[in-house]
mmCIF file of C-alpha atoms and ligand atoms in Angstrom:
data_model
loop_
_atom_site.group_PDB
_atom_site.id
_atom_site.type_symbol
_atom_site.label_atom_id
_atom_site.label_comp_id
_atom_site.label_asym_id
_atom_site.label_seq_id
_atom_site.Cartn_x
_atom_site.Cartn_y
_atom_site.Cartn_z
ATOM 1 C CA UNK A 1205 68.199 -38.934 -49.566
ATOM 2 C CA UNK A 1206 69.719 -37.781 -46.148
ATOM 3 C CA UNK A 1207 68.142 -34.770 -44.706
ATOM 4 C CA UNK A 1208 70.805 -31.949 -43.485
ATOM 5 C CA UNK A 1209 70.342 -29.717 -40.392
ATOM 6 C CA UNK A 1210 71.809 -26.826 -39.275
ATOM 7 C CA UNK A 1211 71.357 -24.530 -36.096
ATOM 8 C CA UNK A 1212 72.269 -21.059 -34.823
ATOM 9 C CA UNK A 1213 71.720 -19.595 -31.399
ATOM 10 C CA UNK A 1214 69.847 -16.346 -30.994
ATOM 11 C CA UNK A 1215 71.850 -13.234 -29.337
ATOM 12 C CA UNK A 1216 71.752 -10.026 -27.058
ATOM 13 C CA UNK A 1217 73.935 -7.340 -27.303
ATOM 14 C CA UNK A 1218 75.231 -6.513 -24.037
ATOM 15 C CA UNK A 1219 76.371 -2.835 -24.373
ATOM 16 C CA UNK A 1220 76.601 -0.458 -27.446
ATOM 17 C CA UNK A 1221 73.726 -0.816 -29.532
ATOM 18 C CA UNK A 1222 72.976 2.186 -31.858
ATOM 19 C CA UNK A 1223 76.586 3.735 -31.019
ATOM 20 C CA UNK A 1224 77.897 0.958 -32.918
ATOM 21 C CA UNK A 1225 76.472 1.650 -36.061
ATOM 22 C CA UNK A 1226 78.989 5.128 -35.886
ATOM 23 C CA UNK A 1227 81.935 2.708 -35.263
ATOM 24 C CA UNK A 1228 81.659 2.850 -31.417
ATOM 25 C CA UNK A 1229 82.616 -0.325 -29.722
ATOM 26 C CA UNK A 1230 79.780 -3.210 -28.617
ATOM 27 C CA UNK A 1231 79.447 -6.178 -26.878
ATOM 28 C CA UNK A 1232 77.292 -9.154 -27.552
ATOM 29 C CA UNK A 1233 76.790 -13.219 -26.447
ATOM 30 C CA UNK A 1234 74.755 -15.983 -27.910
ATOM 31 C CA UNK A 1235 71.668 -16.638 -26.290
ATOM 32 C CA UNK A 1236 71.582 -20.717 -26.958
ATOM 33 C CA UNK A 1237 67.977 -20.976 -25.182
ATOM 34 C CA UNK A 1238 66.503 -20.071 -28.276
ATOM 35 C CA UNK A 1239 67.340 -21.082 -31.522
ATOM 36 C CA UNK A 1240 67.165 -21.208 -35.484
ATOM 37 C CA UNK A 1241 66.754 -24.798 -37.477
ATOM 38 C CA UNK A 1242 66.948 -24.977 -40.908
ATOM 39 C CA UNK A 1243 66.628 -28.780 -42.221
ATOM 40 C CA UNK A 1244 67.517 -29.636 -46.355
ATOM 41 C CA UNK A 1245 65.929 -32.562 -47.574
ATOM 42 C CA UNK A 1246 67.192 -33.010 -51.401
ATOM 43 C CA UNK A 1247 65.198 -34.568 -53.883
ATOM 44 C CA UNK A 1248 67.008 -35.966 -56.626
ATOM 45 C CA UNK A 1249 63.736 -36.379 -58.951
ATOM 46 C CA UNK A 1250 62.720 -32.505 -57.713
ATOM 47 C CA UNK A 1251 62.444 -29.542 -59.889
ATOM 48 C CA UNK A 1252 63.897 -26.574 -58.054
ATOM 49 C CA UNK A 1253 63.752 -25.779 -54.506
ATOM 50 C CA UNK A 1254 60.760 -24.951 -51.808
ATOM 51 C CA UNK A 1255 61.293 -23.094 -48.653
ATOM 52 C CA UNK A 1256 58.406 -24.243 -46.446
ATOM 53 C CA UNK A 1257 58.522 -21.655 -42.840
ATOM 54 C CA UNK A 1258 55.494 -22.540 -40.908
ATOM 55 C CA UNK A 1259 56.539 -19.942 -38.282
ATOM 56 C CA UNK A 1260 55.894 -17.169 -40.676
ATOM 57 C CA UNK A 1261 52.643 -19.297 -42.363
ATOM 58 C CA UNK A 1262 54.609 -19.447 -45.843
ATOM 59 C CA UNK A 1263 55.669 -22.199 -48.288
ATOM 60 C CA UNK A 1264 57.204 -20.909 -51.769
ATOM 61 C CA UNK A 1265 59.207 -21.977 -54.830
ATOM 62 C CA UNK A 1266 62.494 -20.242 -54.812
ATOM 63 C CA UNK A 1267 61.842 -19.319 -57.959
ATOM 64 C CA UNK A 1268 58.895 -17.521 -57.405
ATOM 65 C CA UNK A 1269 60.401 -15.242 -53.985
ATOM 66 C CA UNK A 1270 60.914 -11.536 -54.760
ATOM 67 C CA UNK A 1271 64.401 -10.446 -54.599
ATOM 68 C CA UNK A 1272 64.636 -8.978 -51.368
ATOM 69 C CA UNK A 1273 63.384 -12.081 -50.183
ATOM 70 C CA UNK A 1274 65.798 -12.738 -46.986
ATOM 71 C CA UNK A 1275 65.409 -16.458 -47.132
ATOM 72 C CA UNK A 1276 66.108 -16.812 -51.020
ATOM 73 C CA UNK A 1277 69.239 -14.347 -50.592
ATOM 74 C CA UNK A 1278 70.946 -16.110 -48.512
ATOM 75 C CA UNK A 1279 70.546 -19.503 -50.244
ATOM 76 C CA UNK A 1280 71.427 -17.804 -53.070
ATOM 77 C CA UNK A 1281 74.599 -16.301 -51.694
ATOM 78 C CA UNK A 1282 75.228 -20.137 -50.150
ATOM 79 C CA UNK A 1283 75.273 -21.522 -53.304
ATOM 80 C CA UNK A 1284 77.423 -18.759 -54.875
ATOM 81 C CA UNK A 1285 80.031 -18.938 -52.116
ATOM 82 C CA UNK A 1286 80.365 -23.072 -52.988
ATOM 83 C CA UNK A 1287 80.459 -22.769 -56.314
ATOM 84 C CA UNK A 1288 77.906 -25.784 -56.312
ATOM 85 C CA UNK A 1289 74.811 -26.659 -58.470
ATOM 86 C CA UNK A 1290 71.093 -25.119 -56.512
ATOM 87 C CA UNK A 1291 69.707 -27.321 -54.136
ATOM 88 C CA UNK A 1292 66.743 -29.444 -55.302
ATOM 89 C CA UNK A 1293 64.548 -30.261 -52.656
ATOM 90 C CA UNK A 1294 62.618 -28.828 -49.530
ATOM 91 C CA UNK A 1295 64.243 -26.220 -46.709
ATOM 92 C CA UNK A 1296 62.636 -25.780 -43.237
ATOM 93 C CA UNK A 1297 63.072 -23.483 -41.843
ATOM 94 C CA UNK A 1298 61.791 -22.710 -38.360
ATOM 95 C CA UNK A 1299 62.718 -20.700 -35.014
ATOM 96 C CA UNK A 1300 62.273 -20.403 -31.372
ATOM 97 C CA UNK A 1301 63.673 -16.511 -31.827
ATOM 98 C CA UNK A 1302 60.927 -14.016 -31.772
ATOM 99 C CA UNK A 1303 61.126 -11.898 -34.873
ATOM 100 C CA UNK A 1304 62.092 -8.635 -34.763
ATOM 101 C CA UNK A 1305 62.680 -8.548 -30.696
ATOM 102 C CA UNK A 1306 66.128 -7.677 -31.038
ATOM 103 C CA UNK A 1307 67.435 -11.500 -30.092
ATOM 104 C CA UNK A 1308 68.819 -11.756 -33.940
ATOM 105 C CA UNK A 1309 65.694 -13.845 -35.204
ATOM 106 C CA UNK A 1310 67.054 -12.685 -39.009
ATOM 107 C CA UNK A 1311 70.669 -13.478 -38.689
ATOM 108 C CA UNK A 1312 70.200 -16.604 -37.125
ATOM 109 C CA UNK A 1313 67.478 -17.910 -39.403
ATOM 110 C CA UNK A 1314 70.025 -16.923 -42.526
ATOM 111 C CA UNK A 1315 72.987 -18.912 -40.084
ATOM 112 C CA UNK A 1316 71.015 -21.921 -40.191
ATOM 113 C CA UNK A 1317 70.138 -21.745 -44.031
ATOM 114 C CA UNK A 1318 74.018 -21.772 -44.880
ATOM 115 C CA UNK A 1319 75.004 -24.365 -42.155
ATOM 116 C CA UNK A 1320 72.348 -26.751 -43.237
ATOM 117 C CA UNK A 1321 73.426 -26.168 -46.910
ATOM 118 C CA UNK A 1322 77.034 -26.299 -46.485
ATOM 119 C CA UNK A 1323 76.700 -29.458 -44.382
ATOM 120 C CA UNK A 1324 74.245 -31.143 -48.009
ATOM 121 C CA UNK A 1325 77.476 -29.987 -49.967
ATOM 122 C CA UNK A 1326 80.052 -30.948 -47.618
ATOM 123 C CA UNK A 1327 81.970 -27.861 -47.026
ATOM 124 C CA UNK A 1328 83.658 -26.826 -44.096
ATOM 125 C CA UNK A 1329 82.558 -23.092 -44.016
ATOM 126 C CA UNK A 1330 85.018 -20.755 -41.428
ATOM 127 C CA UNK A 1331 82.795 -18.507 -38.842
ATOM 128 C CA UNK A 1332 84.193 -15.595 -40.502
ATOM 129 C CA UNK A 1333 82.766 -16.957 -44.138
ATOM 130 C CA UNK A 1334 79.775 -17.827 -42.435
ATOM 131 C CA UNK A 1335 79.514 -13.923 -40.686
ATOM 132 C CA UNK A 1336 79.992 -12.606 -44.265
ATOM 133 C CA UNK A 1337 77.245 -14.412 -46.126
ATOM 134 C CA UNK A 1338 75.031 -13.740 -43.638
ATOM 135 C CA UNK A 1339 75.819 -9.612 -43.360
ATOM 136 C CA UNK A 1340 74.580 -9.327 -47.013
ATOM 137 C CA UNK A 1341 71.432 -10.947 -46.113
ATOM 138 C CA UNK A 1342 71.258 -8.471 -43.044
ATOM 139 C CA UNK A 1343 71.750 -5.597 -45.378
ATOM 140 C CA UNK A 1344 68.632 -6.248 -46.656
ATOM 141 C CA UNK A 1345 66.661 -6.096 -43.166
ATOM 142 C CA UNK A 1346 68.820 -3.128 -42.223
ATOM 143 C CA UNK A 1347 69.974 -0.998 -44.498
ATOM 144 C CA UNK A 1348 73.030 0.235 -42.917
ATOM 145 C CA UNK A 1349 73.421 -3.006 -40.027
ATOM 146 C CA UNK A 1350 76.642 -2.731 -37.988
ATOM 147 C CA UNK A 1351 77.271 -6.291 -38.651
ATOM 148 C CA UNK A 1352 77.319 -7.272 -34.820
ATOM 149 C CA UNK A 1353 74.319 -9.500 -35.093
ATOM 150 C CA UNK A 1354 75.915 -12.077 -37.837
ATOM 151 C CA UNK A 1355 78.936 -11.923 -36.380
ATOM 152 C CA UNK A 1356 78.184 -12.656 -32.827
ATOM 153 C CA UNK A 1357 76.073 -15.528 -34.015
ATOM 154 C CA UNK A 1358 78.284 -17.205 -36.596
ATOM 155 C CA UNK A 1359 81.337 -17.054 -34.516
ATOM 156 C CA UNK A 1360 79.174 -18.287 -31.343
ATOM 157 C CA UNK A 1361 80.605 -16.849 -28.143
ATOM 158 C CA UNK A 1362 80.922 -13.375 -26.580
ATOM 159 C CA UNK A 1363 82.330 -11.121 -29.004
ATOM 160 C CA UNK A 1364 84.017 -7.218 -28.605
ATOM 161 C CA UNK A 1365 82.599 -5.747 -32.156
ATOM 162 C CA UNK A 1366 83.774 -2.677 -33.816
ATOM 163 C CA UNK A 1367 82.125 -1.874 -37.208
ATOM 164 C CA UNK A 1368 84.524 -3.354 -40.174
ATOM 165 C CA UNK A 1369 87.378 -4.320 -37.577
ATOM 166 C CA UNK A 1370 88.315 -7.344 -37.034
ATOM 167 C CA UNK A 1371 86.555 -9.068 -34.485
ATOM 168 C CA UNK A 1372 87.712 -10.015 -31.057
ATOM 169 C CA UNK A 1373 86.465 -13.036 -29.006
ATOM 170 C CA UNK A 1374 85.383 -12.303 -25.263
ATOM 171 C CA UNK A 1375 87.124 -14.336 -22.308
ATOM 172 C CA UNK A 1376 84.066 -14.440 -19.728
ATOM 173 C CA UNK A 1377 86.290 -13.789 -16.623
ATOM 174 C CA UNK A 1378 83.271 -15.245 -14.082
ATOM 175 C CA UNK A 1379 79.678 -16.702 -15.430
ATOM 176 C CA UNK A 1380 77.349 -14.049 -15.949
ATOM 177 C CA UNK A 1381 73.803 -14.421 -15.425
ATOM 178 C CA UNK A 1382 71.264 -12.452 -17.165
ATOM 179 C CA UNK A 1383 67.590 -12.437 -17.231
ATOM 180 C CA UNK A 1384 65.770 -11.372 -20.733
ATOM 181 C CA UNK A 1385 62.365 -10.361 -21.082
ATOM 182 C CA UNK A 1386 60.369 -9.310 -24.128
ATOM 183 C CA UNK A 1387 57.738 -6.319 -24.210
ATOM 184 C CA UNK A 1388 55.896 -8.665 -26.964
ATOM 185 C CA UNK A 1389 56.077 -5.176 -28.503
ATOM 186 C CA UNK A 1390 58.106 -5.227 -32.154
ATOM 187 C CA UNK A 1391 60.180 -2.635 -33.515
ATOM 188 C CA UNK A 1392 61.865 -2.118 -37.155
ATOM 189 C CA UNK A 1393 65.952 -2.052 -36.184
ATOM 190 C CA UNK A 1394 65.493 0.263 -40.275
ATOM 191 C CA UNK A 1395 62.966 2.456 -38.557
ATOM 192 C CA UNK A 1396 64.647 2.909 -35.319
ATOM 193 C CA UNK A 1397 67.923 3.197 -36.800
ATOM 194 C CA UNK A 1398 66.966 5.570 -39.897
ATOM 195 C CA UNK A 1399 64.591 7.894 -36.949
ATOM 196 C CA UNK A 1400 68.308 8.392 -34.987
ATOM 197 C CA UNK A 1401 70.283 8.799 -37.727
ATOM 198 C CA UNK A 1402 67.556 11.609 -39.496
ATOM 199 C CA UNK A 1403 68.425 13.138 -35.617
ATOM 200 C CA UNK A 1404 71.952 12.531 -35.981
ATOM 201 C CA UNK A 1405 72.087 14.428 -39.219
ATOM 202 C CA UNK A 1406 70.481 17.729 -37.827
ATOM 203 C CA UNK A 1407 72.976 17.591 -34.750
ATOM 204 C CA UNK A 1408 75.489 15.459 -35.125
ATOM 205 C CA UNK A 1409 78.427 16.843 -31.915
ATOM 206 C CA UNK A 1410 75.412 16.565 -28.918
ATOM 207 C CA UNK A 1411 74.856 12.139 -30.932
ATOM 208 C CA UNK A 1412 78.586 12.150 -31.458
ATOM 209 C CA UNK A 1413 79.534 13.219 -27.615
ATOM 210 C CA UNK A 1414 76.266 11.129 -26.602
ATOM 211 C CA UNK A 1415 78.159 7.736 -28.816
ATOM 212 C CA UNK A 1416 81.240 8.618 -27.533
ATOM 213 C CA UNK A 1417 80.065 8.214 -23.628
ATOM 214 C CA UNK A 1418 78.455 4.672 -24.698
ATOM 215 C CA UNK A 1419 82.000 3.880 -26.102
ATOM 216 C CA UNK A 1420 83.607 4.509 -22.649
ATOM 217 C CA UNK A 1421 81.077 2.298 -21.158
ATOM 218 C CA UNK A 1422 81.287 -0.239 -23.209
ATOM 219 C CA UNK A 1423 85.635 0.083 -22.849
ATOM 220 C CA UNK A 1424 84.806 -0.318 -19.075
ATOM 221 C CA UNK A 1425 82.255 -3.444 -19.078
ATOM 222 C CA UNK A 1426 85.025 -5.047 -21.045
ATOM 223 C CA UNK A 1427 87.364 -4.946 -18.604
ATOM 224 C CA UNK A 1428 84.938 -6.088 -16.363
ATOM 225 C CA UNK A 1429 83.557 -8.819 -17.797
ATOM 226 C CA UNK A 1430 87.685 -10.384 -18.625
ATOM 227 C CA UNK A 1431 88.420 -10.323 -15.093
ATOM 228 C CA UNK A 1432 88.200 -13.035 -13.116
ATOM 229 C CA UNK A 1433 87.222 -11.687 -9.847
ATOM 230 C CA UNK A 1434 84.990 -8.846 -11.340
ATOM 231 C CA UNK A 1435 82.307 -7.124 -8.893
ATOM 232 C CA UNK A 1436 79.478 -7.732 -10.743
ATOM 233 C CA UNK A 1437 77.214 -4.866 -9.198
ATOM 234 C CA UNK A 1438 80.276 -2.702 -11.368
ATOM 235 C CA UNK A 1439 79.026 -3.920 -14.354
ATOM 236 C CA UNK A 1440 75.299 -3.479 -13.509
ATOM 237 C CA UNK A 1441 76.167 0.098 -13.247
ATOM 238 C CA UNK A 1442 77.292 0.291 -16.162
ATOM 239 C CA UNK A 1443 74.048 -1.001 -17.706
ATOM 240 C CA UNK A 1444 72.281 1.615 -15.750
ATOM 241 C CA UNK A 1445 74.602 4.243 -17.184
ATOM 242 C CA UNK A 1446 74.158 2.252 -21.141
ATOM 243 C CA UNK A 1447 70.452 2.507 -20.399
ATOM 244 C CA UNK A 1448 70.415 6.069 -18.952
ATOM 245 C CA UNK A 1449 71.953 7.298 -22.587
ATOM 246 C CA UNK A 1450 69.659 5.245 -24.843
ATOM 247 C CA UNK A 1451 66.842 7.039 -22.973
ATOM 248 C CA UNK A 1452 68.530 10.236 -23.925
ATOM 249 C CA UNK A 1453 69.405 9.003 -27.264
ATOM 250 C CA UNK A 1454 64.724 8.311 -27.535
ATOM 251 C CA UNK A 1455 65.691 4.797 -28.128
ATOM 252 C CA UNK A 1456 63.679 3.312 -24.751
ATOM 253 C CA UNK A 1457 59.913 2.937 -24.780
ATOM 254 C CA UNK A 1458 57.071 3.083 -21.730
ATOM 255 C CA UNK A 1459 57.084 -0.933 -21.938
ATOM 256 C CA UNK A 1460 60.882 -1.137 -22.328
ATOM 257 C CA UNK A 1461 60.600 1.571 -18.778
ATOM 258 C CA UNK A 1462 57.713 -1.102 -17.151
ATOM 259 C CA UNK A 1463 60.143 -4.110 -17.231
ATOM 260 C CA UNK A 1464 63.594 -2.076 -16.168
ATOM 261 C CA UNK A 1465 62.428 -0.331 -13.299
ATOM 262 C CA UNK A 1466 60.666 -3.890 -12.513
ATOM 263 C CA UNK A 1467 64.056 -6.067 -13.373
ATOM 264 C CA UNK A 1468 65.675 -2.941 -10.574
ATOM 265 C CA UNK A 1469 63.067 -3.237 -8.020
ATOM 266 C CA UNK A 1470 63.385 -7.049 -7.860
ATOM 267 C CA UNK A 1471 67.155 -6.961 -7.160
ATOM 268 C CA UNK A 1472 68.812 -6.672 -10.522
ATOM 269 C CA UNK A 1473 72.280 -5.163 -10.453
ATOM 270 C CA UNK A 1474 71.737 -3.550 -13.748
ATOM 271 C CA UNK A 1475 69.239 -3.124 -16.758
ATOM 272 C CA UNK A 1476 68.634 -2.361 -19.832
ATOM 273 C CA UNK A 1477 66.992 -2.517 -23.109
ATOM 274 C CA UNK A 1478 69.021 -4.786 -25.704
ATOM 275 C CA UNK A 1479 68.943 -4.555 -29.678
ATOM 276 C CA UNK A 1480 67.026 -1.457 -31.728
ATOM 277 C CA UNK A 1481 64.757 -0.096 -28.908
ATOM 278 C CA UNK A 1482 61.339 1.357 -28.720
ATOM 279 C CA UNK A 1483 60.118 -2.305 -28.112
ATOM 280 C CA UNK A 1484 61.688 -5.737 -28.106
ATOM 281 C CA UNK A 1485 63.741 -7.198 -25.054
ATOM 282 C CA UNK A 1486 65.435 -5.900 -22.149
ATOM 283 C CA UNK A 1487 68.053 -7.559 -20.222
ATOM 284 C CA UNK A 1488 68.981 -7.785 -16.381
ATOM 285 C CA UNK A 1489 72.321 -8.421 -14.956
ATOM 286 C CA UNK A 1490 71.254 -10.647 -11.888
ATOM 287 C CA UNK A 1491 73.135 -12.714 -9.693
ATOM 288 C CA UNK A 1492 72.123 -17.177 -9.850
ATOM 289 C CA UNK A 1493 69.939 -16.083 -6.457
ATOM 290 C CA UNK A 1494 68.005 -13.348 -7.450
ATOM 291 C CA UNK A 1495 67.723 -14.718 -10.948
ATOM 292 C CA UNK A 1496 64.312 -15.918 -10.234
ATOM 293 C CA UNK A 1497 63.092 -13.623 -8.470
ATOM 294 C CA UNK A 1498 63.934 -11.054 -11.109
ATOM 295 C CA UNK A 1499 62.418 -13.341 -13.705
ATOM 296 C CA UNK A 1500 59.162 -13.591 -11.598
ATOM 297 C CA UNK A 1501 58.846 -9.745 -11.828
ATOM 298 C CA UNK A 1502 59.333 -9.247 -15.423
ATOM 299 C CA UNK A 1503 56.673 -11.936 -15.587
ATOM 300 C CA UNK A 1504 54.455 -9.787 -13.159
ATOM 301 C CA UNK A 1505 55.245 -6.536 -15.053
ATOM 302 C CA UNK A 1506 53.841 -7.748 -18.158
ATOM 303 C CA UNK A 1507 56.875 -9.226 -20.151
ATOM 304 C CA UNK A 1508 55.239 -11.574 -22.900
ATOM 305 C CA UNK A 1509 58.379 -14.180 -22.749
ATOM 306 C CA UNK A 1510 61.323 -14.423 -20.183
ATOM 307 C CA UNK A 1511 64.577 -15.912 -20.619
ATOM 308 C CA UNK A 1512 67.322 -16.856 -17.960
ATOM 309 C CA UNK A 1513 70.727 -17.674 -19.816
ATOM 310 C CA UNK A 1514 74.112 -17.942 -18.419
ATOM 311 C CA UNK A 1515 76.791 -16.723 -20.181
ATOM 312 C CA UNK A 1516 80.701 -18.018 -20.278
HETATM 313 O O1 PMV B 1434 68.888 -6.192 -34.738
HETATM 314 P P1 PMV B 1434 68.778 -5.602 -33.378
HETATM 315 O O2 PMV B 1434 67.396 -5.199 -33.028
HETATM 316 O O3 PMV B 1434 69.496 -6.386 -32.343
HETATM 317 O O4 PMV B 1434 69.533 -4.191 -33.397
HETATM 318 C C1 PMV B 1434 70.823 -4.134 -33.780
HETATM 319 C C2 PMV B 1434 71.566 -3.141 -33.006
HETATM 320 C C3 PMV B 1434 71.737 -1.778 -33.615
HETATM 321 O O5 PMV B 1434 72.942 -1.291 -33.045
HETATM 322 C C4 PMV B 1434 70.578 -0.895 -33.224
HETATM 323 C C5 PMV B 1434 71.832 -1.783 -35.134
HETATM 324 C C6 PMV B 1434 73.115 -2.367 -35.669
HETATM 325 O O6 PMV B 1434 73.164 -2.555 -36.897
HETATM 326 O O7 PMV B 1434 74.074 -2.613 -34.929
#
């Protein structure tokens, strides 16, 4: 029987991390250089289905996977959403997106499952359907997730996100070119996210003002980013300004520190750390010139994996 595929793209978020999760405005883009593939092959004299992810080492009955099992959960969900019978067969699933680096890895893994599968049953499933599935599955990563990650992913392009609001596609005024680069160090988003909000809870006006100033930013690098003309060293300043908060906020780590300053030094209009903190990626605002360069330096500085990706 013919084999189904489906694919999702990996993301960054551009501004806004952490200040989203209290309903603060973000901004986020696909990151198509690396990517999630989930193939279906259906086997009509099969008993049940097996999820075989060499990435993670692991090949397992569905029947058999623990309920918080991400990868069960969301075909699970898939298959509620269609109303169809469960898929008999074998899913791969596989991915290009480190895990747990901040570029998505888990929403885009869970994107893949339900395009492959709605592709076997032949249903036409909306972004927005897509986005939804994929948030309960994200829930169970999270805990309290800010639903930026499945929603920049299922809908594809540069999205303005504000926590259960509907959400608004980005016009890219000019290209922008950013370079990513990965401490190889991973963090928990739950751990990071549960540490700030335990913070938060003890002194919530200094977090609130602190959220509110990202929110501004992130207002700002909007307007930017939809003009057409926009000075891009304005919005590198901005990322300073993102970053110099997070650091305030104890979200930034000595390796996340290493490959800014190093991103700066090499020309980079702006740079920060993208996703949870205390580990994962950072990202550079360069221009197409000093692109390499830049890249070359994170290299130099340590960074385990570097990506250059336009965005539009
Ligand atoms: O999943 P990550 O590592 O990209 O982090 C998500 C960004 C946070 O704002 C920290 C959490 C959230 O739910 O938005």
């Amino acid at each position: 029987m013919t084999p189904t595929r489906g694919t999702a793209s990996g993301k960054a978020i551009l501004f806004g991390e952490h200040a989203v999760v209290y309903g603060r405005p973000a901004i986020a883009v696909p990151v198509t250089e690396v990517e999630a593939e989930a193939r279906f092959q259906p086997d009509a004299a099969g008993s049940g289905l097996t999820i075989v992810a060499p990435d993670i080492e692991r090949q397992y009955q569905l029947v058999a996977a623990t309920e918080d099992d991400p990868l069960a959960a969301i075909v699970g969900l898939t298959v509620d959403h269609l109303g169809t019978a469960w898929p008999v067969g074998e899913l791969h699933v596989r991915s290009t997106i480190p895990l747990g680096r901040g570029l998505g890895s888990g929403a885009a893994i869970s994107t893949a499952i339900v395009h492959a599968l709605a592709r076997h049953y032949g249903a036409d499933l909306a972004p927005a359907a897509v986005s939804a599935l994929v948030y309960e599955v994200e829930k169970l990563h999270h805990g309290t997730p800010s639903g930026i990650d499945n929603t920049v992913i299922a809908f594809e392009q540069p999205v303005y996100f504000i926590k259960n609001q509907p959400i608004e596609r980005m016009r890219v005024g000019q290209p922008l070119t950013l370079v990513i680069a990965d401490t190889g160090q991973t963090a928990a988003t739950h751990e990071v996210v549960g540490d700030l909000r335990q913070r938060w809870q003890a002194n919530p006006e200094r977090y609130e003002t602190d959220f509110d100033d990202i929110g501004a930013i992130v207002n700002r690098a909007r307007q930017i980013i939809e003009q057409d003309a926009a000075d891009v060293s304005d919005l590198g300043r901005l990322m300073n300004d993102n970053q110099n908060l997070l650091e305030t906020l104890g979200i930034s780590s000595p390796a996340l520190q290493r490959l800014i300053s190093a991103a700066r030094q090499a020309g980079a209009k702006g740079a920060k750390l993208s996703g949870a903190g205390w580990g994962g990626n950072m990202i550079a605002l360069t221009t197409d010139q000093t692109a390499e360069a830049v890249a070359q330096a994170l290299k130099e500085a340590g960074a385990a994996q570097v990506i250059v990706t336009t965005i539009r």
